[in-house]
Amino acid sequence: MLEFVRRRPLWAAWLTVLVWLLSYVAVKLGSVAGLDIDGAEQVYFAQSWQLGYGTRQPPLYTWMLLALRPDGGSWPVALEVARYAVLLAWLGGTQALARACGASPGRQALVVVAHLGFLLAMWRVHDSLTHTVLAAALTTWGSAAAIKALRRPAWWPVVGLLAALACLAKLNAALWCASAVLAWAWLQWRTRDEAPAASLVQTGLKAPRPGWLAHLAWLGLALLLFAALLGPYAQWWWVQREVSDLPRRVLLPSDAVPPWQPPLQLALGTLEYLMLTPALLAGVAWCLRWRHRLPRQVLPGGLRWLAAQTLVGLLVLAGVVTALKGAHFTPRWLWPVLPGATVWLVLWACEVAEQHARQTTDRRWPRRLVGVAVGVALLSIAVSALRWWEPERTAQRCRNCWTDRPAVAFSHALHQWHGEPLRVITGDDHLAGILSAADGRDLTWTAVSPDLPPPQGFATTPWTCVAAWVDMDAPQDPPAELMARTRGAWLGPVQHQTWPLRLAPQRRLWLQSVILDPAVCDRAHP
């Protein structure tokens, strides 16, 4: 086994990824839980092809789901296939990025395995963060293409293509686009007096470094491609009336926020983002360098670009958050903006360990780095077992109990009360999604998200128009947004039915519904 790992490190790394993937898939297959909030929202969005599905989430992930939309199949299966396909694309991007930096197959394998430990700290990738992971995958591959463009400017259009797709996956990927070009400009300026061989990316090429004009010509083509792909969505996004309100809803700006709070939140979020394996390896390497007084190394061009992009990306993000006086920061925002930070940390740790081995003839530390990465990856696989008990623990105290909602029973009850098919205005996004997943003939729309357009045909199809909402433990009035949209249009009494929670039978779910004047659905708009 050890001989196989030494001879085929990349095979061993991807077999580890396969075991990690199968462990979580097995847990999900054995779970009785329904769709979580992220999955239900994706089903809700994927009722029809549209240019935009609200100003906060760009449409690329929804378009991908529409291409995978099951024809009589299972939405949960389609959602999991898309989720883990994107995760594998992101892990593949980390290997491609390490390879672009000149890493050996052994170091590429270490990068892939180390990111399984990184995902241990990012528990939520298994039930949410879909748009974020897709954008991170695209910017990771884009970073690999950008490093190739340092030597071959013809790669810049590939960077432009991936940058446009990343922005169609998550809006904050635009910060990566800006920082990638600024990092290239800074690196070109810093190395302007170096000999050609000194700034080579480790690809074995000895050709002279391309000049500014060659880069600018290909960058111009990349910019045209970027604008052509992103332009239609950017125009749609800009004319939405919620755009001016988007920073407030995302960053929660406040004049009461002291000037030091946003940078501090960014610094703490960065530490959380770099957990677990990349931070451990970098910490070990830093201790080695400090303890043995190792001289500073001249890093290859690819790693220098990664370091520059990480630094510039942090500065740009810090400037945005500070200028808007943001009181809220989430570490996952860093994924698409700094896709190479974790790869850089792992490769830098390997460089330091190899430098220490050359100076002391002690080969134990490179092997210890591998041991740390493999150990944390195995821990990440073992931790998947905790998901067997998570639903039962959550059911005792959840406020909305998304995964405990019986979608098919809800849909059947609505059809018994009002006939079928239906146009349903719901009190939350999750209910809209699970009703659409339970019966694809129904068209659903939520009243609580002001920037989400109704699905195509909702306002023109002459089906019965109803309102529906879900309460926990006791029936209540509709949510304020639903009440405001339907006030004065109720055409009958409120129907209701209750179900016990599967894992907490002492608690109950209440589904309530009322038939509406068809004009409410006919005039549906964000």
PDB file of N, CA, C and O in Angstrom, residues 95-102 140-159 162 184 200-203 205 209-210 215 301-302 305:
ATOM      1  N   GLN A  95      -5.755  20.998  -7.732  1.00  0.00           N
ATOM      2  CA  GLN A  95      -4.640  20.249  -8.310  1.00  0.00           C
ATOM      3  C   GLN A  95      -4.091  20.961  -9.541  1.00  0.00           C
ATOM      4  O   GLN A  95      -2.863  21.072  -9.715  1.00  0.00           O
ATOM      5  N   ALA A  96      -4.995  21.453 -10.415  1.00  0.00           N
ATOM      6  CA  ALA A  96      -4.544  22.162 -11.614  1.00  0.00           C
ATOM      7  C   ALA A  96      -3.754  23.413 -11.248  1.00  0.00           C
ATOM      8  O   ALA A  96      -2.748  23.747 -11.900  1.00  0.00           O
ATOM      9  N   LEU A  97      -4.166  24.095 -10.193  1.00  0.00           N
ATOM     10  CA  LEU A  97      -3.464  25.296  -9.756  1.00  0.00           C
ATOM     11  C   LEU A  97      -2.081  24.946  -9.222  1.00  0.00           C
ATOM     12  O   LEU A  97      -1.091  25.635  -9.518  1.00  0.00           O
ATOM     13  N   ALA A  98      -1.981  23.861  -8.449  1.00  0.00           N
ATOM     14  CA  ALA A  98      -0.674  23.423  -7.953  1.00  0.00           C
ATOM     15  C   ALA A  98       0.235  23.025  -9.117  1.00  0.00           C
ATOM     16  O   ALA A  98       1.435  23.332  -9.126  1.00  0.00           O
ATOM     17  N   ARG A  99      -0.328  22.354 -10.105  1.00  0.00           N
ATOM     18  CA  ARG A  99       0.463  21.956 -11.274  1.00  0.00           C
ATOM     19  C   ARG A  99       0.947  23.174 -12.045  1.00  0.00           C
ATOM     20  O   ARG A  99       2.095  23.211 -12.526  1.00  0.00           O
ATOM     21  N   ALA A 100       0.078  24.184 -12.192  1.00  0.00           N
ATOM     22  CA  ALA A 100       0.487  25.407 -12.888  1.00  0.00           C
ATOM     23  C   ALA A 100       1.627  26.109 -12.171  1.00  0.00           C
ATOM     24  O   ALA A 100       2.431  26.804 -12.798  1.00  0.00           O
ATOM     25  N   CYS A 101       1.714  25.925 -10.865  1.00  0.00           N
ATOM     26  CA  CYS A 101       2.805  26.515 -10.080  1.00  0.00           C
ATOM     27  C   CYS A 101       4.084  25.681 -10.144  1.00  0.00           C
ATOM     28  O   CYS A 101       5.069  26.021  -9.485  1.00  0.00           O
ATOM     29  N   GLY A 102       4.057  24.589 -10.913  1.00  0.00           N
ATOM     30  CA  GLY A 102       5.252  23.760 -11.055  1.00  0.00           C
ATOM     31  C   GLY A 102       5.399  22.688 -10.007  1.00  0.00           C
ATOM     32  O   GLY A 102       6.484  22.114  -9.866  1.00  0.00           O
ATOM     33  N   THR A 140     -10.696  29.167  -9.156  1.00  0.00           N
ATOM     34  CA  THR A 140      -9.502  28.334  -8.966  1.00  0.00           C
ATOM     35  C   THR A 140      -8.929  27.918 -10.317  1.00  0.00           C
ATOM     36  O   THR A 140      -7.717  28.025 -10.559  1.00  0.00           O
ATOM     37  N   TRP A 141      -9.799  27.432 -11.218  1.00  0.00           N
ATOM     38  CA  TRP A 141      -9.339  27.119 -12.570  1.00  0.00           C
ATOM     39  C   TRP A 141      -8.865  28.383 -13.281  1.00  0.00           C
ATOM     40  O   TRP A 141      -7.901  28.347 -14.053  1.00  0.00           O
ATOM     41  N   GLY A 142      -9.548  29.508 -13.022  1.00  0.00           N
ATOM     42  CA  GLY A 142      -9.114  30.768 -13.617  1.00  0.00           C
ATOM     43  C   GLY A 142      -7.737  31.190 -13.138  1.00  0.00           C
ATOM     44  O   GLY A 142      -6.934  31.741 -13.904  1.00  0.00           O
ATOM     45  N   SER A 143      -7.428  30.920 -11.863  1.00  0.00           N
ATOM     46  CA  SER A 143      -6.097  31.240 -11.340  1.00  0.00           C
ATOM     47  C   SER A 143      -5.027  30.388 -12.020  1.00  0.00           C
ATOM     48  O   SER A 143      -3.928  30.880 -12.322  1.00  0.00           O
ATOM     49  N   ALA A 144      -5.342  29.100 -12.252  1.00  0.00           N
ATOM     50  CA  ALA A 144      -4.390  28.248 -12.968  1.00  0.00           C
ATOM     51  C   ALA A 144      -4.142  28.785 -14.380  1.00  0.00           C
ATOM     52  O   ALA A 144      -2.994  28.811 -14.860  1.00  0.00           O
ATOM     53  N   ALA A 145      -5.214  29.234 -15.061  1.00  0.00           N
ATOM     54  CA  ALA A 145      -5.048  29.807 -16.397  1.00  0.00           C
ATOM     55  C   ALA A 145      -4.268  31.119 -16.352  1.00  0.00           C
ATOM     56  O   ALA A 145      -3.461  31.409 -17.250  1.00  0.00           O
ATOM     57  N   ALA A 146      -4.489  31.921 -15.298  1.00  0.00           N
ATOM     58  CA  ALA A 146      -3.777  33.195 -15.181  1.00  0.00           C
ATOM     59  C   ALA A 146      -2.277  32.968 -14.999  1.00  0.00           C
ATOM     60  O   ALA A 146      -1.455  33.727 -15.536  1.00  0.00           O
ATOM     61  N   ILE A 147      -1.898  31.939 -14.261  1.00  0.00           N
ATOM     62  CA  ILE A 147      -0.475  31.646 -14.081  1.00  0.00           C
ATOM     63  C   ILE A 147       0.141  31.208 -15.410  1.00  0.00           C
ATOM     64  O   ILE A 147       1.282  31.576 -15.747  1.00  0.00           O
ATOM     65  N   LYS A 148      -0.595  30.440 -16.195  1.00  0.00           N
ATOM     66  CA  LYS A 148      -0.109  30.072 -17.527  1.00  0.00           C
ATOM     67  C   LYS A 148       0.019  31.304 -18.412  1.00  0.00           C
ATOM     68  O   LYS A 148       0.928  31.400 -19.258  1.00  0.00           O
ATOM     69  N   ALA A 149      -0.882  32.279 -18.206  1.00  0.00           N
ATOM     70  CA  ALA A 149      -0.841  33.498 -19.014  1.00  0.00           C
ATOM     71  C   ALA A 149       0.380  34.356 -18.699  1.00  0.00           C
ATOM     72  O   ALA A 149       0.752  35.213 -19.519  1.00  0.00           O
ATOM     73  N   LEU A 150       1.016  34.160 -17.544  1.00  0.00           N
ATOM     74  CA  LEU A 150       2.237  34.904 -17.248  1.00  0.00           C
ATOM     75  C   LEU A 150       3.316  34.616 -18.285  1.00  0.00           C
ATOM     76  O   LEU A 150       4.124  35.490 -18.606  1.00  0.00           O
ATOM     77  N   ARG A 151       3.337  33.390 -18.794  1.00  0.00           N
ATOM     78  CA  ARG A 151       4.314  33.006 -19.799  1.00  0.00           C
ATOM     79  C   ARG A 151       3.727  33.007 -21.203  1.00  0.00           C
ATOM     80  O   ARG A 151       4.412  33.323 -22.176  1.00  0.00           O
ATOM     81  N   ARG A 152       2.449  32.637 -21.334  1.00  0.00           N
ATOM     82  CA  ARG A 152       1.805  32.577 -22.646  1.00  0.00           C
ATOM     83  C   ARG A 152       0.570  33.475 -22.622  1.00  0.00           C
ATOM     84  O   ARG A 152      -0.499  33.047 -22.166  1.00  0.00           O
ATOM     85  N   PRO A 153       0.631  34.713 -23.071  1.00  0.00           N
ATOM     86  CA  PRO A 153      -0.506  35.636 -22.991  1.00  0.00           C
ATOM     87  C   PRO A 153      -1.763  35.137 -23.694  1.00  0.00           C
ATOM     88  O   PRO A 153      -2.858  35.624 -23.408  1.00  0.00           O
ATOM     89  N   ALA A 154      -1.616  34.161 -24.600  1.00  0.00           N
ATOM     90  CA  ALA A 154      -2.800  33.642 -25.290  1.00  0.00           C
ATOM     91  C   ALA A 154      -3.773  32.959 -24.337  1.00  0.00           C
ATOM     92  O   ALA A 154      -4.910  32.659 -24.721  1.00  0.00           O
ATOM     93  N   TRP A 155      -3.350  32.706 -23.094  1.00  0.00           N
ATOM     94  CA  TRP A 155      -4.242  32.123 -22.089  1.00  0.00           C
ATOM     95  C   TRP A 155      -5.203  33.156 -21.497  1.00  0.00           C
ATOM     96  O   TRP A 155      -6.154  32.783 -20.804  1.00  0.00           O
ATOM     97  N   TRP A 156      -4.974  34.446 -21.725  1.00  0.00           N
ATOM     98  CA  TRP A 156      -5.835  35.455 -21.098  1.00  0.00           C
ATOM     99  C   TRP A 156      -7.307  35.337 -21.502  1.00  0.00           C
ATOM    100  O   TRP A 156      -8.192  35.527 -20.667  1.00  0.00           O
ATOM    101  N   PRO A 157      -7.655  35.014 -22.770  1.00  0.00           N
ATOM    102  CA  PRO A 157      -9.077  34.819 -23.073  1.00  0.00           C
ATOM    103  C   PRO A 157      -9.724  33.689 -22.276  1.00  0.00           C
ATOM    104  O   PRO A 157     -10.911  33.771 -21.938  1.00  0.00           O
ATOM    105  N   VAL A 158      -8.940  32.639 -21.960  1.00  0.00           N
ATOM    106  CA  VAL A 158      -9.472  31.571 -21.105  1.00  0.00           C
ATOM    107  C   VAL A 158      -9.776  32.141 -19.715  1.00  0.00           C
ATOM    108  O   VAL A 158     -10.806  31.815 -19.105  1.00  0.00           O
ATOM    109  N   VAL A 159      -8.873  32.989 -19.221  1.00  0.00           N
ATOM    110  CA  VAL A 159      -9.115  33.646 -17.923  1.00  0.00           C
ATOM    111  C   VAL A 159     -10.376  34.493 -17.996  1.00  0.00           C
ATOM    112  O   VAL A 159     -11.211  34.488 -17.077  1.00  0.00           O
ATOM    113  N   LEU A 162     -13.512  32.188 -17.878  1.00  0.00           N
ATOM    114  CA  LEU A 162     -13.760  31.655 -16.535  1.00  0.00           C
ATOM    115  C   LEU A 162     -14.172  32.760 -15.572  1.00  0.00           C
ATOM    116  O   LEU A 162     -14.993  32.538 -14.667  1.00  0.00           O
ATOM    117  N   TRP A 184      -1.117  40.603 -11.580  1.00  0.00           N
ATOM    118  CA  TRP A 184      -0.253  40.454 -12.754  1.00  0.00           C
ATOM    119  C   TRP A 184       0.527  41.742 -13.010  1.00  0.00           C
ATOM    120  O   TRP A 184       1.751  41.697 -13.254  1.00  0.00           O
ATOM    121  N   LEU A 200      10.618  32.923 -14.453  1.00  0.00           N
ATOM    122  CA  LEU A 200       9.874  31.857 -15.115  1.00  0.00           C
ATOM    123  C   LEU A 200       8.949  31.154 -14.148  1.00  0.00           C
ATOM    124  O   LEU A 200       9.324  30.899 -13.010  1.00  0.00           O
ATOM    125  N   VAL A 201       7.765  30.864 -14.595  1.00  0.00           N
ATOM    126  CA  VAL A 201       6.935  29.913 -13.889  1.00  0.00           C
ATOM    127  C   VAL A 201       7.566  28.558 -14.149  1.00  0.00           C
ATOM    128  O   VAL A 201       8.053  28.293 -15.247  1.00  0.00           O
ATOM    129  N   GLN A 202       7.604  27.677 -13.191  1.00  0.00           N
ATOM    130  CA  GLN A 202       8.350  26.434 -13.329  1.00  0.00           C
ATOM    131  C   GLN A 202       7.668  25.492 -14.306  1.00  0.00           C
ATOM    132  O   GLN A 202       6.989  24.546 -13.943  1.00  0.00           O
ATOM    133  N   THR A 203       7.874  25.779 -15.579  1.00  0.00           N
ATOM    134  CA  THR A 203       7.297  24.922 -16.616  1.00  0.00           C
ATOM    135  C   THR A 203       8.367  24.348 -17.525  1.00  0.00           C
ATOM    136  O   THR A 203       8.059  23.624 -18.460  1.00  0.00           O
ATOM    137  N   LEU A 205      10.166  26.114 -19.541  1.00  0.00           N
ATOM    138  CA  LEU A 205      10.329  26.960 -20.719  1.00  0.00           C
ATOM    139  C   LEU A 205      11.485  27.929 -20.516  1.00  0.00           C
ATOM    140  O   LEU A 205      11.714  28.432 -19.421  1.00  0.00           O
ATOM    141  N   ARG A 209      10.468  36.372 -21.666  1.00  0.00           N
ATOM    142  CA  ARG A 209       9.165  36.743 -21.123  1.00  0.00           C
ATOM    143  C   ARG A 209       8.447  37.698 -22.067  1.00  0.00           C
ATOM    144  O   ARG A 209       9.047  38.652 -22.557  1.00  0.00           O
ATOM    145  N   PRO A 210       7.156  37.452 -22.330  1.00  0.00           N
ATOM    146  CA  PRO A 210       6.431  38.355 -23.233  1.00  0.00           C
ATOM    147  C   PRO A 210       6.378  39.771 -22.667  1.00  0.00           C
ATOM    148  O   PRO A 210       6.345  39.988 -21.453  1.00  0.00           O
ATOM    149  N   HIS A 215       0.787  41.152 -23.713  1.00  0.00           N
ATOM    150  CA  HIS A 215      -0.189  40.903 -22.645  1.00  0.00           C
ATOM    151  C   HIS A 215      -1.427  41.777 -22.806  1.00  0.00           C
ATOM    152  O   HIS A 215      -2.563  41.303 -22.667  1.00  0.00           O
ATOM    153  N   GLY A 301       7.508  32.022 -10.114  1.00  0.00           N
ATOM    154  CA  GLY A 301       6.554  33.054 -10.526  1.00  0.00           C
ATOM    155  C   GLY A 301       5.119  32.723 -10.208  1.00  0.00           C
ATOM    156  O   GLY A 301       4.332  33.593  -9.843  1.00  0.00           O
ATOM    157  N   GLY A 302       4.729  31.435 -10.338  1.00  0.00           N
ATOM    158  CA  GLY A 302       3.346  31.060 -10.053  1.00  0.00           C
ATOM    159  C   GLY A 302       2.970  31.311  -8.616  1.00  0.00           C
ATOM    160  O   GLY A 302       1.900  31.864  -8.312  1.00  0.00           O
ATOM    161  N   TRP A 305       2.666  35.016  -7.980  1.00  0.00           N
ATOM    162  CA  TRP A 305       1.384  35.564  -8.434  1.00  0.00           C
ATOM    163  C   TRP A 305       0.275  35.207  -7.450  1.00  0.00           C
ATOM    164  O   TRP A 305      -0.586  36.039  -7.138  1.00  0.00           O
TER     165      TRP A 305
END
